[in-house]
Amino acid sequence: MLQSVIVTDRLGRARQVNERWLTLSGQRRAAATGPDWLGTQAPEDSLRAAHAWQQALQDSQPFSATYALPAADSSVNVQWHHEPLREGGAVTGWLCTGEPILDAPALLETASQEATLERLALNLKGLRDALTHLPLGALIVDAQTHRIRLVNPQAQRLLGVTLAPGMTLSALSDVRLGASGSPLTVDRLPLRRALSGQRAGPEELDIQRPDGSRAQLRLSASPVPGPHGPISAAIMTLEEVVAEGAGAYGPLSSDMRRAQEAVTLHGGEPVTPGRFLTLMGELHEQMGFPSLEGRLIALLLLRAEPVSLGEAASVLNVSKVAVSKVSTVMQGRGDLQVIRSFSSREHLLALTDHNYVHDLSVRRVASWAISILCESLLDTNHLDAATTRQIRTHLETHTRVAVALERVLSPIEKRQASALATHLRENWDAVPAPAGRSDTDAGQPD
């Protein structure tokens, strides 16, 4: 990552920082967190910066500011953008991303050759790391030499050939075009037009890899502008397309492969029950839900019997109050059953009907809302034909998603509603959901 990134708490105190910020500021990680990260930057106008943060804490809106970072003989201005992080509508922290505003002549005068090379190496490493973790295949080719600058493993896997920086694209000749069997050349790729300065694609191409396996790829390419105008490189992205009628397991296998790649981004370690708790929390947080909710769901999925509030707090390493806040929201939605232990009088938690579909229900509602919004736009406006086609395609896509989710979720939700009603009616120890609770009542879980 080329930008400096700092994640703060609700009041702007640094909780996490990335390597780029540590390199730029010269701080050690242990000293980089806390309330005084602005102080280490020596703001050009401390009163203006303080006022900007004070205003942001009041209105919870994104804002930008420039701070001067002290250097050996001068300072470097860093342009920062601050974006609020929300859970249930409340701001729980801020995502701060900063990028140096470099004055090239001054940089050459004050920076040593070693420092410049180190900075370039860090930037190149950040770019390589980003490409390695990109779910799509990516290939960057130099516009002058037509040699590969960077390529990620996904692109090599999709094409079935070995590619590396510095190589020409001659290795593509080992790939055959599905229709004719002729060798794949640059002329058959959208990359050729991108190297001449044009955006190209998406295009679909049937290929046969050297190992005999076949694939249908969707390719797109764009030119990369140089510092003085002419393009310096072209980048092409690749993804596999599962053809219609490929069988019931074709699309599932493709999606499972992508999901496996997503989990690999978390380190690629074996998924033990402990790591299952951690990763479920991270994945639910990425979808906009509290991390603790995802971890609690994972814990309840791992247990066949109800789990006590105290045990859940101990396993998840949080307070009983934190678990109670999340479980109360889940109980109010009907996703959680709570009973009172006869002996200890402690609350016991279990997923309703041993399943959890709230995240899918949220996705279904969002798809219905988007399709209705698109339909309303088309009904009340006279748009040109091309725009109408785009909006209509978007509408139909989300309608299909909503209908598919409806078919899957409807029987599960009916079964869960019945199980919850039976639980509340027949069990003396059943705890009803508090009246008037909603998703927005959950506070900061951790």
C-alpha positions as MATLAB code, in Angstrom:
seq = 'MLQSVIVTDRLGRARQVNERWLTLSGQRRAAATGPDWLGTQAPEDSLRAAHAWQQALQDSQPFSATYALPAADSSVNVQWHHEPLREGGAVTGWLCTGEPILDAPALLETASQEATLERLALNLKGLRDALTHLPLGALIVDAQTHRIRLVNPQAQRLLGVTLAPGMTLSALSDVRLGASGSPLTVDRLPLRRALSGQRAGPEELDIQRPDGSRAQLRLSASPVPGPHGPISAAIMTLEEVVAEGAGAYGPLSSDMRRAQEAVTLHGGEPVTPGRFLTLMGELHEQMGFPSLEGRLIALLLLRAEPVSLGEAASVLNVSKVAVSKVSTVMQGRGDLQVIRSFSSREHLLALTDHNYVHDLSVRRVASWAISILCESLLDTNHLDAATTRQIRTHLETHTRVAVALERVLSPIEKRQASALATHLRENWDAVPAPAGRSDTDAGQPD';
ca = [
       0.000    0.000    0.000;
       1.455    3.342   -1.084;
      -0.652    5.533    1.210;
      -0.196    5.992    4.915;
      -3.179    4.544    6.777;
      -4.211    5.158   10.386;
      -7.336    3.712   12.000;
      -8.481    5.662   15.052;
     -11.145    5.267   17.702;
     -14.205    7.504   17.896;
     -12.187   10.379   19.419;
      -9.376   10.237   16.856;
      -6.833    8.251   18.895;
      -4.726    5.948   16.699;
      -5.459    2.221   17.119;
      -3.737    0.745   14.045;
      -1.167    2.062   11.554;
       0.378    0.559    8.430;
       4.024    0.128    7.477;
       3.935    3.105    5.116;
       3.139    5.473    7.991;
       5.885    3.982   10.165;
       8.399    4.468    7.341;
       7.259    8.025    6.638;
       7.107    9.149   10.270;
      10.128    7.185   11.533;
       8.094    5.850   14.452;
       8.182    2.366   15.921;
       4.900    0.491   15.919;
       4.704    0.358   19.710;
       4.873    4.162   19.911;
       2.691    4.919   16.896;
      -0.703    4.354   18.534;
      -2.433    6.691   20.950;
      -3.912   10.164   21.026;
      -0.846   12.150   19.940;
      -0.304   10.989   16.342;
      -1.155   14.497   15.130;
       1.537   15.881   17.414;
       4.197   13.789   15.726;
       3.289   15.429   12.422;
       3.660   19.028   13.610;
       0.536   20.457   11.919;
       1.126   23.640    9.946;
      -1.771   25.228   11.768;
      -2.485   23.327   14.986;
      -5.542   25.460   15.830;
      -7.055   24.839   12.381;
      -6.398   21.092   12.663;
      -7.911   20.940   16.149;
     -10.959   22.849   14.954;
     -11.392   20.481   11.975;
     -11.366   17.447   14.284;
     -13.714   19.103   16.747;
     -16.162   19.876   13.956;
     -15.840   16.326   12.591;
     -16.649   14.801   15.983;
     -19.808   16.906   16.068;
     -21.178   16.331   12.549;
     -19.559   12.910   11.839;
     -18.740   13.903    8.260;
     -15.612   13.117    6.190;
     -12.992   15.871    6.027;
      -9.547   16.522    4.560;
      -6.529   18.347    5.995;
      -2.851   18.885    5.216;
      -0.199   18.357    7.911;
       3.533   19.042    7.743;
       5.688   16.054    8.671;
       9.149   17.069    9.982;
      12.092   15.780    7.916;
      15.848   16.017    8.387;
      16.322   19.545    6.984;
      12.772   20.614    6.129;
       9.279   19.107    6.164;
       6.993   17.124    3.881;
       3.354   18.097    3.480;
       0.967   15.143    3.768;
      -2.575   15.419    2.398;
      -4.942   13.432    4.663;
      -8.524   12.326    4.156;
     -10.537   11.258    7.216;
     -13.543    8.960    6.706;
     -15.867    7.965    9.608;
     -16.341    4.251   10.365;
     -19.884    3.396   11.413;
     -21.661    0.537   13.130;
     -25.438    0.698   13.430;
     -25.362    4.354   12.369;
     -22.958    5.439   15.117;
     -19.376    6.542   14.419;
     -16.994    4.075   16.068;
     -13.737    5.316   14.559;
     -12.033    7.039   11.645;
     -10.071    5.760    8.647;
      -7.309    8.273    7.896;
      -5.372    7.942    4.625;
      -2.475   10.240    3.811;
      -0.315   10.835    0.760;
       2.817   13.030    0.678;
       2.734   16.103   -1.547;
       6.224   15.820   -2.959;
       8.122   18.704   -4.505;
      10.394   16.857   -6.954;
      13.243   19.475   -7.164;
      13.341   19.911   -3.396;
      13.260   16.171   -2.907;
      16.276   15.685   -5.168;
      18.184   18.411   -3.316;
      17.537   17.130    0.206;
      17.211   13.366   -0.145;
      20.197   11.131   -0.449;
      20.431    8.554   -3.223;
      20.009    5.753   -0.659;
      16.796    7.283    0.714;
      15.356    7.729   -2.768;
      16.126    4.131   -3.721;
      14.630    2.912   -0.444;
      11.427    4.873   -1.123;
      11.165    3.456   -4.625;
      11.710   -0.053   -3.303;
       8.944    0.396   -0.729;
       6.547    1.721   -3.374;
       7.332   -1.199   -5.680;
       6.881   -3.683   -2.841;
       3.513   -2.134   -1.980;
       2.378   -2.435   -5.577;
       3.509   -6.061   -5.772;
       1.717   -6.898   -2.527;
      -1.491   -5.288   -3.802;
      -1.330   -7.226   -7.092;
      -0.600  -10.499   -5.303;
      -3.737  -10.145   -3.169;
      -5.957   -8.884   -6.002;
      -8.768  -11.411   -6.655;
      -8.513  -10.732  -10.412;
      -5.595  -11.677  -12.610;
      -3.459   -8.624  -13.453;
      -0.676   -8.086  -15.985;
       1.275   -4.822  -16.421;
       3.340   -4.374  -19.609;
       5.838   -1.599  -20.386;
       4.644    0.605  -23.252;
       8.132    1.071  -24.749;
       9.705   -2.377  -24.475;
       6.491   -4.449  -24.410;
       8.040   -6.475  -21.609;
       6.253   -7.495  -18.435;
       6.652   -5.141  -15.495;
       4.459   -6.947  -12.967;
       2.205  -10.006  -13.012;
       0.260  -11.690  -10.219;
      -0.231  -15.432   -9.551;
      -3.913  -15.287  -10.513;
      -3.043  -14.192  -14.080;
      -0.546  -17.022  -14.451;
      -3.079  -19.538  -13.113;
      -5.817  -18.354  -15.498;
      -3.525  -18.455  -18.543;
      -1.708  -21.619  -17.478;
       1.773  -20.292  -18.313;
       4.693  -18.929  -16.303;
       5.208  -15.170  -16.610;
       7.693  -12.957  -14.776;
       8.875   -9.318  -14.796;
      11.323   -8.673  -17.636;
       9.910  -11.386  -19.906;
       8.318  -10.744  -23.275;
       4.829  -12.044  -23.990;
       6.134  -14.831  -26.226;
       5.097  -17.410  -23.589;
       1.479  -16.704  -24.538;
       2.068  -18.672  -27.759;
       1.779  -21.844  -25.659;
      -1.870  -20.926  -25.060;
      -4.277  -21.880  -27.854;
      -7.438  -20.126  -28.957;
     -10.411  -22.388  -28.363;
     -12.140  -21.891  -31.702;
      -9.216  -22.134  -34.144;
      -6.478  -23.756  -32.104;
      -4.042  -21.074  -33.243;
      -1.473  -19.646  -30.790;
      -2.563  -16.749  -28.588;
      -0.800  -13.507  -29.539;
      -0.872   -9.957  -28.211;
      -2.918   -8.912  -31.257;
      -5.807  -11.022  -29.971;
      -5.809   -9.308  -26.573;
      -7.307   -5.955  -25.492;
      -3.798   -5.271  -24.179;
      -2.694   -4.319  -27.707;
      -5.137   -1.383  -27.855;
      -4.235   -0.312  -24.321;
      -0.573   -0.117  -25.361;
      -1.639    2.349  -28.070;
      -3.482    4.503  -25.538;
      -7.059    3.173  -25.736;
      -9.237    1.550  -23.117;
     -10.438   -1.853  -24.287;
     -12.903   -4.478  -23.129;
     -14.407   -6.232  -21.439;
     -13.958   -8.996  -24.009;
     -14.451  -12.736  -23.650;
     -11.957  -15.232  -25.034;
     -12.024  -19.047  -25.138;
      -8.594  -20.551  -24.553;
      -6.930  -23.917  -24.105;
      -4.062  -23.986  -21.648;
      -0.849  -25.970  -22.247;
      -2.087  -28.670  -19.834;
      -5.168  -29.223  -22.015;
      -7.717  -27.543  -19.731;
     -10.075  -25.000  -21.246;
     -11.378  -21.709  -19.890;
     -13.443  -18.722  -20.927;
     -11.788  -15.499  -19.773;
     -13.142  -11.977  -19.501;
     -10.380   -9.455  -20.308;
     -10.171   -5.682  -19.891;
      -7.214   -3.353  -20.448;
      -6.361    0.297  -19.822;
      -3.368    2.520  -20.573;
      -1.311    3.878  -17.659;
      -0.437    7.575  -18.169;
       3.211    8.547  -17.821;
       4.436   11.493  -15.712;
       4.731   13.774  -18.759;
       1.766   12.744  -20.902;
       2.524    9.663  -23.076;
       1.518    6.316  -21.618;
       4.174    4.422  -19.690;
       2.462    1.045  -19.456;
      -0.755   -0.883  -19.966;
      -2.582   -3.045  -17.454;
      -4.856   -5.971  -18.304;
      -7.189   -7.749  -15.878;
      -8.398  -11.327  -16.311;
     -11.207  -13.312  -14.700;
     -12.742  -16.663  -15.499;
     -16.317  -16.786  -16.812;
     -18.457  -19.808  -16.035;
     -20.616  -20.447  -19.083;
     -24.364  -20.960  -18.680;
     -25.333  -24.618  -18.651;
     -21.955  -25.647  -17.267;
     -23.773  -27.676  -14.634;
     -25.055  -27.036  -11.159;
     -21.590  -27.087   -9.647;
     -19.797  -24.903  -12.221;
     -20.682  -21.455  -10.791;
     -20.414  -22.793   -7.251;
     -16.888  -24.082   -7.895;
     -15.814  -20.711   -9.324;
     -17.266  -18.794   -6.384;
     -15.762  -21.243   -3.911;
     -12.358  -20.696   -5.513;
     -12.726  -16.912   -5.141;
     -13.867  -17.311   -1.538;
     -10.870  -19.536   -0.839;
      -8.599  -16.833   -2.265;
     -10.296  -14.276    0.002;
      -9.645  -16.399    3.085;
      -6.039  -16.873    1.912;
      -5.592  -13.101    2.232;
      -5.855  -13.616    5.996;
      -2.605  -15.557    6.068;
      -3.306  -18.910    4.448;
      -2.981  -20.778    7.762;
      -5.084  -23.880    8.566;
      -8.593  -22.938    9.720;
      -8.757  -24.246   13.279;
     -11.819  -23.551   15.488;
      -9.915  -20.631   17.006;
      -9.094  -19.148   13.597;
     -12.674  -19.805   12.509;
     -13.840  -17.446   15.278;
     -11.347  -14.774   14.201;
     -12.021  -14.981   10.463;
     -15.811  -15.009   10.897;
     -15.459  -11.807   12.892;
     -13.303  -10.188   10.201;
     -15.573  -11.287    7.333;
     -18.722  -10.037    9.075;
     -16.976   -6.739    9.779;
     -16.132   -6.416    6.076;
     -19.851   -6.873    5.312;
     -20.746   -4.013    7.665;
     -21.736   -6.028   10.763;
     -20.089   -5.888   14.200;
     -17.036   -8.102   14.426;
     -18.221   -9.496   17.765;
     -21.492  -10.588   16.159;
     -19.591  -12.667   13.597;
     -17.425  -14.239   16.303;
     -20.473  -15.049   18.448;
     -22.201  -16.674   15.460;
     -19.086  -18.775   14.842;
     -18.986  -19.863   18.492;
     -22.651  -20.910   18.451;
     -22.137  -22.790   15.180;
     -19.290  -24.710   16.816;
     -21.477  -25.809   19.756;
     -24.373  -28.249   19.516;
     -25.738  -27.109   22.903;
     -26.584  -23.551   24.084;
     -23.649  -21.496   25.378;
     -23.833  -19.489   28.588;
     -23.282  -15.744   28.502;
     -20.268  -16.103   30.764;
     -18.669  -18.820   28.644;
     -19.212  -16.783   25.468;
     -17.564  -13.758   27.068;
     -14.627  -15.888   28.251;
     -14.051  -17.615   24.896;
     -14.386  -14.388   22.897;
     -12.255  -12.462   25.412;
     -14.779   -9.642   25.911;
     -17.028   -8.540   28.754;
     -20.461  -10.008   29.468;
     -21.907   -6.567   28.749;
     -20.425   -6.595   25.228;
     -21.873  -10.047   24.492;
     -25.198   -8.995   26.001;
     -25.436   -5.939   23.728;
     -24.860   -7.967   20.570;
     -27.054  -10.884   21.662;
     -29.925   -8.528   22.553;
     -29.924   -7.108   19.003;
     -29.768  -10.617   17.507;
     -32.565  -11.762   19.814;
     -34.712   -8.802   18.780;
     -34.295   -9.825   15.123;
     -35.303  -13.403   15.911;
     -31.848  -14.809   15.111;
     -31.098  -15.867   18.677;
     -32.904  -17.862   21.375;
     -32.141  -17.028   24.993;
     -33.101  -19.304   27.883;
     -32.484  -19.051   31.619;
     -30.518  -21.857   33.230;
     -32.506  -23.572   36.012;
     -29.492  -24.085   38.281;
     -27.378  -20.969   37.746;
     -30.106  -18.622   36.433;
     -27.534  -17.539   33.834;
     -28.690  -16.824   30.298;
     -27.911  -19.470   27.646;
     -27.579  -18.503   23.962;
     -28.379  -20.540   20.835;
     -29.023  -19.736   17.187;
     -32.687  -20.028   16.233;
     -33.152  -23.356   14.439;
     -29.316  -23.679   14.513;
     -28.980  -21.360   11.487;
     -28.144  -17.727   10.743;
     -29.331  -15.897    7.612;
     -29.577  -12.246    8.652;
     -26.658  -11.172    6.443;
     -28.381  -12.768    3.437;
     -31.683  -11.130    4.395;
     -29.984   -7.727    4.406;
     -28.559   -8.445    0.934;
     -32.037   -9.443   -0.321;
     -33.624   -6.211    0.938;
     -30.811   -4.148   -0.603;
     -31.239   -5.840   -3.996;
     -35.005   -5.289   -3.926;
     -34.458   -1.621   -3.012;
     -31.945   -1.103   -5.843;
     -34.237   -2.751   -8.406;
     -37.214   -0.636   -7.271;
     -35.070    2.506   -7.386;
     -33.968    1.740  -10.956;
     -37.541    1.010  -12.021;
     -38.766    4.302  -10.542;
     -36.023    6.168  -12.416;
     -37.042    4.606  -15.739;
     -40.750    5.220  -15.107;
     -40.404    8.926  -14.313;
     -37.656   10.027  -16.713;
     -37.088    9.976  -20.469;
     -33.506    8.754  -20.737;
     -31.550    8.059  -23.906;
     -31.506    4.498  -25.243;
     -27.966    3.647  -24.107;
     -28.568    4.876  -20.548;
     -31.900    3.062  -20.398;
     -30.218   -0.213  -21.381;
     -27.617    0.202  -18.631;
     -30.199    0.976  -15.956;
     -32.432   -1.857  -17.167;
     -29.539   -4.357  -16.998;
     -28.705   -3.222  -13.457;
     -32.373   -3.519  -12.464;
     -32.707   -7.034  -13.872;
     -29.470   -8.208  -12.219;
     -30.568   -7.109   -8.750;
     -34.081   -8.468   -9.298;
     -32.640  -11.890  -10.114;
     -30.434  -11.755   -7.005;
     -33.400  -10.773   -4.806;
     -35.647  -13.501   -6.267;
     -32.939  -16.157   -5.856;
     -32.358  -15.156   -2.233;
     -36.122  -15.109   -1.630;
     -36.415  -18.712   -2.788;
     -33.565  -19.816   -0.551;
     -34.414  -17.773    2.537;
     -38.221  -17.955    2.645;
     -38.487  -21.592    3.847;
     -35.629  -21.079    6.317;
     -37.222  -17.932    7.769;
     -40.609  -19.640    8.113;
     -38.973  -22.574    9.886;
     -37.080  -20.217   12.189;
     -40.229  -18.218   13.005;
     -42.055  -21.437   13.873;
     -39.157  -22.704   15.995;
     -38.953  -19.385   17.853;
     -42.717  -19.295   18.492;
     -42.643  -22.864   19.810;
     -39.625  -22.040   21.979;
     -41.358  -19.023   23.561;
     -44.685  -20.854   24.002;
     -43.563  -24.206   25.383;
     -40.420  -23.463   27.430;
     -40.840  -21.858   30.845;
     -37.207  -20.744   30.760;
     -37.470  -18.934   27.424;
     -36.472  -15.255   27.624;
     -38.535  -12.992   25.318;
     -36.816  -10.221   23.380;
     -36.934   -6.787   25.058;
     -39.596   -4.577   23.542;
     -38.562   -1.716   21.323;
     -35.085   -2.966   20.516;
     -33.567   -2.663   17.035;
     -30.296   -3.044   15.173;
     -29.307    0.509   16.054;
     -29.466   -0.161   19.783;
     -26.214   -2.110   19.754;
     -23.299   -0.137   21.078;
     -19.633   -0.663   20.424;
     -19.287   -4.432   20.989;
     -15.622   -4.631   21.889;
];
